GROMACS .gro file of C-alpha atoms in nm:
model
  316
    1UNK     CA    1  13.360  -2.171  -0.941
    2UNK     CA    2  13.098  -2.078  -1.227
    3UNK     CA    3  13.136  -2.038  -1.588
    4UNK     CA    4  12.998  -1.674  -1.718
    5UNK     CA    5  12.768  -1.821  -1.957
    6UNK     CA    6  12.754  -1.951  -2.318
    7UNK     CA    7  13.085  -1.845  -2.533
    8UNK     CA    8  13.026  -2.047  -2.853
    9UNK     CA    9  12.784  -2.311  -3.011
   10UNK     CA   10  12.951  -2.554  -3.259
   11UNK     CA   11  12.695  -2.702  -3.538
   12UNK     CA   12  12.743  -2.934  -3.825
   13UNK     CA   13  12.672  -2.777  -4.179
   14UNK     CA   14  12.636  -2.915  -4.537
   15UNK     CA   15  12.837  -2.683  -4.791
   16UNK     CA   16  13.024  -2.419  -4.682
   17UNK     CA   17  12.903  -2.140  -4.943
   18UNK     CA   18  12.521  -2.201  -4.847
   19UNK     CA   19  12.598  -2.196  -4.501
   20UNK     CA   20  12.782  -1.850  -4.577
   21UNK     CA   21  12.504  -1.723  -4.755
   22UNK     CA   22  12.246  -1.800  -4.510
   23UNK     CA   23  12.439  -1.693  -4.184
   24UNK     CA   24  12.581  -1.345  -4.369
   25UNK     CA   25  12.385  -1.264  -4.610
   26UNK     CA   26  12.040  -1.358  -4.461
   27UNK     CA   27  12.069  -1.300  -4.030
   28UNK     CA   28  12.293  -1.072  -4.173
   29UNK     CA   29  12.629  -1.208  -3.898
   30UNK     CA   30  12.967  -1.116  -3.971
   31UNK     CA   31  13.226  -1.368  -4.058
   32UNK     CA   32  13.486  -1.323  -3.805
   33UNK     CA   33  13.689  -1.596  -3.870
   34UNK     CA   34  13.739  -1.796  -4.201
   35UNK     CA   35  13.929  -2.119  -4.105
   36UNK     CA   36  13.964  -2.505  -4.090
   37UNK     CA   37  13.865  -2.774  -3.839
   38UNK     CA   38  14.228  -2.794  -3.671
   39UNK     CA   39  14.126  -3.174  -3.659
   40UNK     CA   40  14.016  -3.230  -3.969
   41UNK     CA   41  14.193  -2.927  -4.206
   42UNK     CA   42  14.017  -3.001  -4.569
   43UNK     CA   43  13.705  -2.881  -4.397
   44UNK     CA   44  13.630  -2.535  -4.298
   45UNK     CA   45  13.584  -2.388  -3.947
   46UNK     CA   46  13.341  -2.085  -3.975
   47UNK     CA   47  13.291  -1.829  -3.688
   48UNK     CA   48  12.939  -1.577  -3.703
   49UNK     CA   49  12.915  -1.314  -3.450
   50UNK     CA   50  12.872  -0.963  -3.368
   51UNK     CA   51  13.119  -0.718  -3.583
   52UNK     CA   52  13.359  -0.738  -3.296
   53UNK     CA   53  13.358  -1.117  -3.267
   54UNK     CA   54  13.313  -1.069  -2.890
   55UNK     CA   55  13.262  -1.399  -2.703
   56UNK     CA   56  12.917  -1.520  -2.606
   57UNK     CA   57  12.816  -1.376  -2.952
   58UNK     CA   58  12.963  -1.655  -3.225
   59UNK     CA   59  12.781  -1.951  -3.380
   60UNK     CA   60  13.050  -2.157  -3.557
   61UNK     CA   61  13.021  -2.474  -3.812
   62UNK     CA   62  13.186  -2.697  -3.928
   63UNK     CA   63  13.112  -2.782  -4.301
   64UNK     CA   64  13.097  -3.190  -4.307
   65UNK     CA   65  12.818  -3.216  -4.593
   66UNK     CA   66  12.918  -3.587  -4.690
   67UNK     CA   67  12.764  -3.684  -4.358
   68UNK     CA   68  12.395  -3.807  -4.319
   69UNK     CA   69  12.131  -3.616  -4.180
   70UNK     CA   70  12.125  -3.622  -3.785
   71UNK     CA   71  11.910  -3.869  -3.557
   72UNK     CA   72  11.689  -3.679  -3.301
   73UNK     CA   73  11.726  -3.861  -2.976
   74UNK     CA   74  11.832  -3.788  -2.664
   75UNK     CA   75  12.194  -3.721  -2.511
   76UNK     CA   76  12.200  -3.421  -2.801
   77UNK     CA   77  12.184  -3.040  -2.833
   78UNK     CA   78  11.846  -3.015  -3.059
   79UNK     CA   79  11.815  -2.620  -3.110
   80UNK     CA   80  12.010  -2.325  -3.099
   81UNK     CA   81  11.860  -2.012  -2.996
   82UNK     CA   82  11.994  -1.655  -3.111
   83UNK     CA   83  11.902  -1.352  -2.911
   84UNK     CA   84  11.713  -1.024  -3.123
   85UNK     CA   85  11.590  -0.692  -3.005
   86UNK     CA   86  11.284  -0.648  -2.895
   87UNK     CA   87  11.006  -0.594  -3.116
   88UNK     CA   88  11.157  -0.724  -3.424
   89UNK     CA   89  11.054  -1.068  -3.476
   90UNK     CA   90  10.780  -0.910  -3.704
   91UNK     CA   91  11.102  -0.785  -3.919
   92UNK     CA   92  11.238  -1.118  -3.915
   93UNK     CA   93  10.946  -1.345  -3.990
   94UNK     CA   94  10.901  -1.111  -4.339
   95UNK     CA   95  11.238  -1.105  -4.413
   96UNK     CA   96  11.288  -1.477  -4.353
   97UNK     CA   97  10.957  -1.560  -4.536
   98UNK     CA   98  11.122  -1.337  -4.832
   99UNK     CA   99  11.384  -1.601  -4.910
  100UNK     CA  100  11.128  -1.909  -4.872
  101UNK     CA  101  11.329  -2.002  -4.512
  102UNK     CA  102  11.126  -2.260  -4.325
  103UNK     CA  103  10.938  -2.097  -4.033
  104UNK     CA  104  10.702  -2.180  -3.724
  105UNK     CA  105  10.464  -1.897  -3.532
  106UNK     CA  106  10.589  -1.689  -3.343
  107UNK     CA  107  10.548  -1.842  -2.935
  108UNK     CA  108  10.596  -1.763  -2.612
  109UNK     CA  109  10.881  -1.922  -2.404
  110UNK     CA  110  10.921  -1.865  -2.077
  111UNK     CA  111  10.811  -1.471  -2.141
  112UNK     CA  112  11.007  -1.486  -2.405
  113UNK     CA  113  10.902  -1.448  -2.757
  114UNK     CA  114  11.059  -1.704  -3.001
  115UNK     CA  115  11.010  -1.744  -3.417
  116UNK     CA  116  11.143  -2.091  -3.454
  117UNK     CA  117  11.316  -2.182  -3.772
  118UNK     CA  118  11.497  -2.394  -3.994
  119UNK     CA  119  11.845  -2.332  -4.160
  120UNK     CA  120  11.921  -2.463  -4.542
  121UNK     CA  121  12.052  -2.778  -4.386
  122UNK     CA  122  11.818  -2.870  -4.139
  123UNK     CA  123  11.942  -2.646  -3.791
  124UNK     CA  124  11.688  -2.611  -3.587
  125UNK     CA  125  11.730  -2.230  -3.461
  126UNK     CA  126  11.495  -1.978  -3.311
  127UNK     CA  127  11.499  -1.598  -3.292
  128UNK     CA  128  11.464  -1.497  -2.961
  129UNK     CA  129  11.346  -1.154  -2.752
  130UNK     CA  130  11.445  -1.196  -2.421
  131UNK     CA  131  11.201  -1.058  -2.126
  132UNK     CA  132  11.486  -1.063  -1.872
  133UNK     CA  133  11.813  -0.890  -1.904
  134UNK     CA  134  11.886  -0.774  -2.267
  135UNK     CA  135  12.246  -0.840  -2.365
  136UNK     CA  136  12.458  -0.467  -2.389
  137UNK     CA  137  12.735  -0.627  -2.484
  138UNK     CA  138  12.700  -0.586  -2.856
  139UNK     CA  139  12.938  -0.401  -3.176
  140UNK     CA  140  12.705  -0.372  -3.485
  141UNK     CA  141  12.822  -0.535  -3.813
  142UNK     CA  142  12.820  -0.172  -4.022
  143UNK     CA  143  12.829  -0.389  -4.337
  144UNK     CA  144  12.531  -0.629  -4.264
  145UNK     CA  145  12.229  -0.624  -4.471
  146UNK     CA  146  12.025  -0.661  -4.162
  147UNK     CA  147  11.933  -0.290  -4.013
  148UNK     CA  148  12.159  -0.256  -3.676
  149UNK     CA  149  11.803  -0.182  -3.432
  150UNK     CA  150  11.730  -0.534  -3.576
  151UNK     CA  151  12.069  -0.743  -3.583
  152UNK     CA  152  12.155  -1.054  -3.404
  153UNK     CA  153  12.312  -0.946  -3.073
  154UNK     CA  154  12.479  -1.296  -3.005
  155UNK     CA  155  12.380  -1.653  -2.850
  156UNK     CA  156  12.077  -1.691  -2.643
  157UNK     CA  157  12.069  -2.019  -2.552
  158UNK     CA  158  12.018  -2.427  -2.620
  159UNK     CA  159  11.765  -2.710  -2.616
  160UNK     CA  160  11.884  -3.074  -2.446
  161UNK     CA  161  11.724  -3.329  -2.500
  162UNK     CA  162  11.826  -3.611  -2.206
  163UNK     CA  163  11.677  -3.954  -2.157
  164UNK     CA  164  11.714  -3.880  -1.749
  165UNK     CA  165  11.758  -3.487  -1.703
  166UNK     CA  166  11.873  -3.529  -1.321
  167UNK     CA  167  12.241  -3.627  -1.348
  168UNK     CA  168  12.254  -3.318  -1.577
  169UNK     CA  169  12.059  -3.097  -1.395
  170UNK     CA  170  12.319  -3.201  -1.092
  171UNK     CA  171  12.629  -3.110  -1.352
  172UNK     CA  172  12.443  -2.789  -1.449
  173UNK     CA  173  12.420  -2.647  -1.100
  174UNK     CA  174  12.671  -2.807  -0.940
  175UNK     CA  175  12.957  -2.769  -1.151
  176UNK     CA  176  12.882  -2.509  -1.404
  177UNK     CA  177  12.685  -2.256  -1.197
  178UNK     CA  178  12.347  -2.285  -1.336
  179UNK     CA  179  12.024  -2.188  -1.172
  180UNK     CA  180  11.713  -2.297  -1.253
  181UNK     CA  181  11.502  -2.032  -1.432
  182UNK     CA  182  11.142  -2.226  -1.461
  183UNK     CA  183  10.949  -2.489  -1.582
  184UNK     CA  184  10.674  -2.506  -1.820
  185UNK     CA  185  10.590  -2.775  -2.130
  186UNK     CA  186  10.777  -3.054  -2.024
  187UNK     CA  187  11.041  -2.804  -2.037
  188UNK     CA  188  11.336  -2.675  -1.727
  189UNK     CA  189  11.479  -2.357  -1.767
  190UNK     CA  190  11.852  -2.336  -1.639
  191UNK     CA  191  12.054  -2.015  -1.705
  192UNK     CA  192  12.235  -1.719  -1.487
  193UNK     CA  193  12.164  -1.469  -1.229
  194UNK     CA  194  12.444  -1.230  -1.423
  195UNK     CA  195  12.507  -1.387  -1.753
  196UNK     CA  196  12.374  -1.462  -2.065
  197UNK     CA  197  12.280  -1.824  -2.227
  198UNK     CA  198  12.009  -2.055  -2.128
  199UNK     CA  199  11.956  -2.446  -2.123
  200UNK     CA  200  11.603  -2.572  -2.139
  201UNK     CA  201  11.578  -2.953  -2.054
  202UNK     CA  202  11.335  -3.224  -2.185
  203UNK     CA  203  11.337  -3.567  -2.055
  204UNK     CA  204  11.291  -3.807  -2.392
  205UNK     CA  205  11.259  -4.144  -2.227
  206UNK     CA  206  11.090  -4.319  -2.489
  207UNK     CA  207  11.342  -4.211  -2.756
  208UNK     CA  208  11.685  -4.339  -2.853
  209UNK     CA  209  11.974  -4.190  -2.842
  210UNK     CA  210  12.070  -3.909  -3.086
  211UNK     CA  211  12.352  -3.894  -3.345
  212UNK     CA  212  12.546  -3.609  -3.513
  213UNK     CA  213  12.478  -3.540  -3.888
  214UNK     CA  214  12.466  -3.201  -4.124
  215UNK     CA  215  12.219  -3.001  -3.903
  216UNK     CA  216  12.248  -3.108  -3.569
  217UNK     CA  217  12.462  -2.905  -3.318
  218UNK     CA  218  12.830  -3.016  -3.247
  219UNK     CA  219  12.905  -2.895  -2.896
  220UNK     CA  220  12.815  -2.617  -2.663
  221UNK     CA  221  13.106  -2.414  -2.539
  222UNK     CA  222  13.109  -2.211  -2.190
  223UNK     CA  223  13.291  -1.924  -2.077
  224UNK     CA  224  13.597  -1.900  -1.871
  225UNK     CA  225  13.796  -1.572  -1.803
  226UNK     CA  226  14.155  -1.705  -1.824
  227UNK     CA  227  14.374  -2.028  -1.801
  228UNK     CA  228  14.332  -2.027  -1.411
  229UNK     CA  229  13.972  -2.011  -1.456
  230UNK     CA  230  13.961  -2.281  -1.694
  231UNK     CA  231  14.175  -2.535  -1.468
  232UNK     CA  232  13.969  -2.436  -1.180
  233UNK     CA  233  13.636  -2.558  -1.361
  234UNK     CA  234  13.814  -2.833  -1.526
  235UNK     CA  235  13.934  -2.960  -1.210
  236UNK     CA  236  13.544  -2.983  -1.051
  237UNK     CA  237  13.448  -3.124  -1.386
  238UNK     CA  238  13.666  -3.441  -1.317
  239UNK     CA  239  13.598  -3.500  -0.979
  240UNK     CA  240  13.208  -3.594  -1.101
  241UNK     CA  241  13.428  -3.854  -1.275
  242UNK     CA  242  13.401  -3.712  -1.607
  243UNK     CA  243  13.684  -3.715  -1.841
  244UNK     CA  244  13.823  -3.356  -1.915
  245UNK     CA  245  14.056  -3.322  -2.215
  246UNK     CA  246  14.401  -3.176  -2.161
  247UNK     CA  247  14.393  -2.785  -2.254
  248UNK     CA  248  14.368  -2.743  -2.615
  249UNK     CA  249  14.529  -2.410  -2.755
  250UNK     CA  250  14.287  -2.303  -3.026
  251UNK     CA  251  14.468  -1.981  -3.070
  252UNK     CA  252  14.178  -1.715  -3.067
  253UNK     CA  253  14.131  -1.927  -2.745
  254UNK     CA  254  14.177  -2.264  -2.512
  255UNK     CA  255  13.926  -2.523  -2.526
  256UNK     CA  256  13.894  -2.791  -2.225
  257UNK     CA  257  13.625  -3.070  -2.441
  258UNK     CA  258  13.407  -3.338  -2.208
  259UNK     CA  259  13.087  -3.476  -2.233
  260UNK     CA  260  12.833  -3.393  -1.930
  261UNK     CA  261  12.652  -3.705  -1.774
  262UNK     CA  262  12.368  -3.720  -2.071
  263UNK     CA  263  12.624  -3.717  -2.349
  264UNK     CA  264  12.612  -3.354  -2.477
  265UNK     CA  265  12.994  -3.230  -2.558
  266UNK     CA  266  13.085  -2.963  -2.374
  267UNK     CA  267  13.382  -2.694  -2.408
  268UNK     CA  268  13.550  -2.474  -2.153
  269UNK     CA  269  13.691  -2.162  -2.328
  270UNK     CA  270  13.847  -1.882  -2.223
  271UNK     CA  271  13.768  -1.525  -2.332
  272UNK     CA  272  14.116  -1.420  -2.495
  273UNK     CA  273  14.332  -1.337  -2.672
  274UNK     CA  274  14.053  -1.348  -2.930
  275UNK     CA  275  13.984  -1.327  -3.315
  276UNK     CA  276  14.146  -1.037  -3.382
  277UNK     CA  277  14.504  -1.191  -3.263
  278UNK     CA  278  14.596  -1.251  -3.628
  279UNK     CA  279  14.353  -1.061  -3.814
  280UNK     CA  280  14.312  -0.665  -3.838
  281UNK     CA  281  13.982  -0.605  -3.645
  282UNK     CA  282  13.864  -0.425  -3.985
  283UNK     CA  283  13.914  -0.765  -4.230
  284UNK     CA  284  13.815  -1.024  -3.980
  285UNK     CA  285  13.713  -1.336  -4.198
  286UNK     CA  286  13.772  -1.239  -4.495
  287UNK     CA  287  14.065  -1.471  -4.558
  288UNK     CA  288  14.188  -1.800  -4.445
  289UNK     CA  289  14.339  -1.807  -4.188
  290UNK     CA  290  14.541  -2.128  -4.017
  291UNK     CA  291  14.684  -2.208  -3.716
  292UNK     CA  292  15.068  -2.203  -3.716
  293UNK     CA  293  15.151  -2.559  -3.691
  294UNK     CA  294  14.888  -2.584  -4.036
  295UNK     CA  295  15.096  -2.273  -4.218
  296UNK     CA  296  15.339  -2.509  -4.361
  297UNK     CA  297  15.073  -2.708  -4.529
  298UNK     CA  298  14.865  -2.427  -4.648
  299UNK     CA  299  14.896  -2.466  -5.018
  300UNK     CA  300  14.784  -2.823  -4.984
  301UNK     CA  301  14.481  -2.691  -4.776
  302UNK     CA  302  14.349  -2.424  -5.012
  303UNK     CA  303  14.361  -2.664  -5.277
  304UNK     CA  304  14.165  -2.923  -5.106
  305UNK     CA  305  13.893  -2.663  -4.932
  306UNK     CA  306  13.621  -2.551  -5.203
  307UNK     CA  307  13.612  -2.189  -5.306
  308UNK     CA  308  13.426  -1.956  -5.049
  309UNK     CA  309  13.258  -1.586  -5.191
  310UNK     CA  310  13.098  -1.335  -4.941
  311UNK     CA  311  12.733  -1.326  -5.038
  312UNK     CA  312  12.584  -1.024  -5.241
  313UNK     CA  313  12.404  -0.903  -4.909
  314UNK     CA  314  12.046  -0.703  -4.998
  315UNK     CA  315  11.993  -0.452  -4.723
  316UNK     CA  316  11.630  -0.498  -4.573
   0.00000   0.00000   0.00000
């Protein structure tokens, strides 16, 4: 049984109010849910996506700026990739060079076209229009300074590093449902016949392994329809011998964690019941919002968690 493609990616921020600012007020996502790490509550839990918050669309961080920088290696998640329209990379690369953000060239990838860049605290992301299968599945953030022909339509994909990509290549297709898309660069291509989010695949043998830090990504997170679903794939994940966690009810969602064979934490998580459980779909993120079994120690949170403003967002 196969996943339906890329739900969330997790990454690792430094402070919360310049990750706000870059995420909303410069690609111009909504903030669909304003919360804590249910692990760790002083820090924040931040979830960007389309106006909707539908899955497959939400890039979410975690705000753990005392932590050093990452350590590029294999056994990590080294980019994130967000899908754009077509034909307005052009936009992007002005707009982007307008508030001094780090950028490459624009490249090719795979027919793609890709403007590779680098978030306040050291993300690697990229800016992607797809050649194959646009994603339709998309609300428009009315509010966002970004015009809505040129806003971020959700999650396109991932870079892996691995020290030996066949034991994940094996997990990939055999467990999760990926095909393999192409090769070129050093790089594999795994994604779906009828979904959207991509792995590419680089063998780093000469490297060590990778470590988390502010900047790196956290965990990818793959789409399940329901509970059922979930168990299902949960069930194939551990006979490989992998170590599934027990279901996990997040609230918007429930989140199966494991790491595939190279190291990279993975999430199974279901499609519903969604942001907009607790929150009127009109004022998602714009408070704080905890789980239940946090409610009781809210005051004690909000006085720990530093203040968080919406940024002034300039249209264009």
């Amino acid at each position: 049984m196969s996943v339906n493609g890329l739900h969330h990616i997790t990454a690792i921020s430094g402070p919360a109010q310049e990750n706000l600012d870059f995420y909303a007020g410069i690609l111009g996502m909504r903030l669909v849910k304003r919360s804590v790490n249910q692990d760790d509550p002083g820090t924040y839990h931040l979830f960007y996506a389309d106006a909707e918050g539908r899955p497959g669309t939400d890039l979410t961080f975690f705000p753990w700026a005392q932590m050093a920088p990452p350590r590029d290696g294999y056994g990590r998640a080294m980019e994130v990739s967000l899908e754009v329209p077509a034909g307005s990379l052009e936009y992007w690369a002005e707009r982007l060079q307008k508030y001094a953000v780090k950028l490459d060239s624009i490249e090719p990838r795979f027919g793609d076209r890709a403007l590779p860049l680098v978030d306040p605290h050291g993300l690697r992301v990229a800016l992607v229009e797809p050649a194959r299968r646009p994603r339709s599945e998309f609300t428009p953030w009315e509010l966002s300074p970004v015009p809505v022909a040129r806003q971020v339509r959700g999650l396109y994909g991932a870079q892996l590093w691995e020290r030996t990509a066949a034991p994940t290549v094996s997990f990939l297709t055999g467990v999760l449902g990926l095909v393999e898309l192409g090769h070129e660069h050093g790089w594999t291509r795994y994604g779906f016949t009828d979904a959207h989010g991509v792995v590419d695949i680089k063998e780093a043998t000469n490297g060590r392994r990778g470590q988390w830090g502010v900047g790196s990504v956290h965990h990818l997170a793959w789409r399940v329809d329901d509970e059922r679903h979930q168990q299902n794939v949960r069930q194939q994940v551990e006979e490989t011998g992998a170590n599934p966690t027990p279901v996990i009810d997040r609230f918007w969602f429930k989140s199966v964690y494991f790491q595939e064979p190279g190291g990279v934490l993975f999430e199974l998580a279901t499609d519903g019941p969604g942001f907009a459980v607790d929150e009127h779909p009109a004022h998602l993120g714009e408070t704080l919002v905890l789980p239940p079994f946090l409610e009781a120690h809210r005051a004690e949170i909000e006085r720990v968690l530093p203040p968080l403003a919406m940024p002034v967002l300039r249209v264009g």
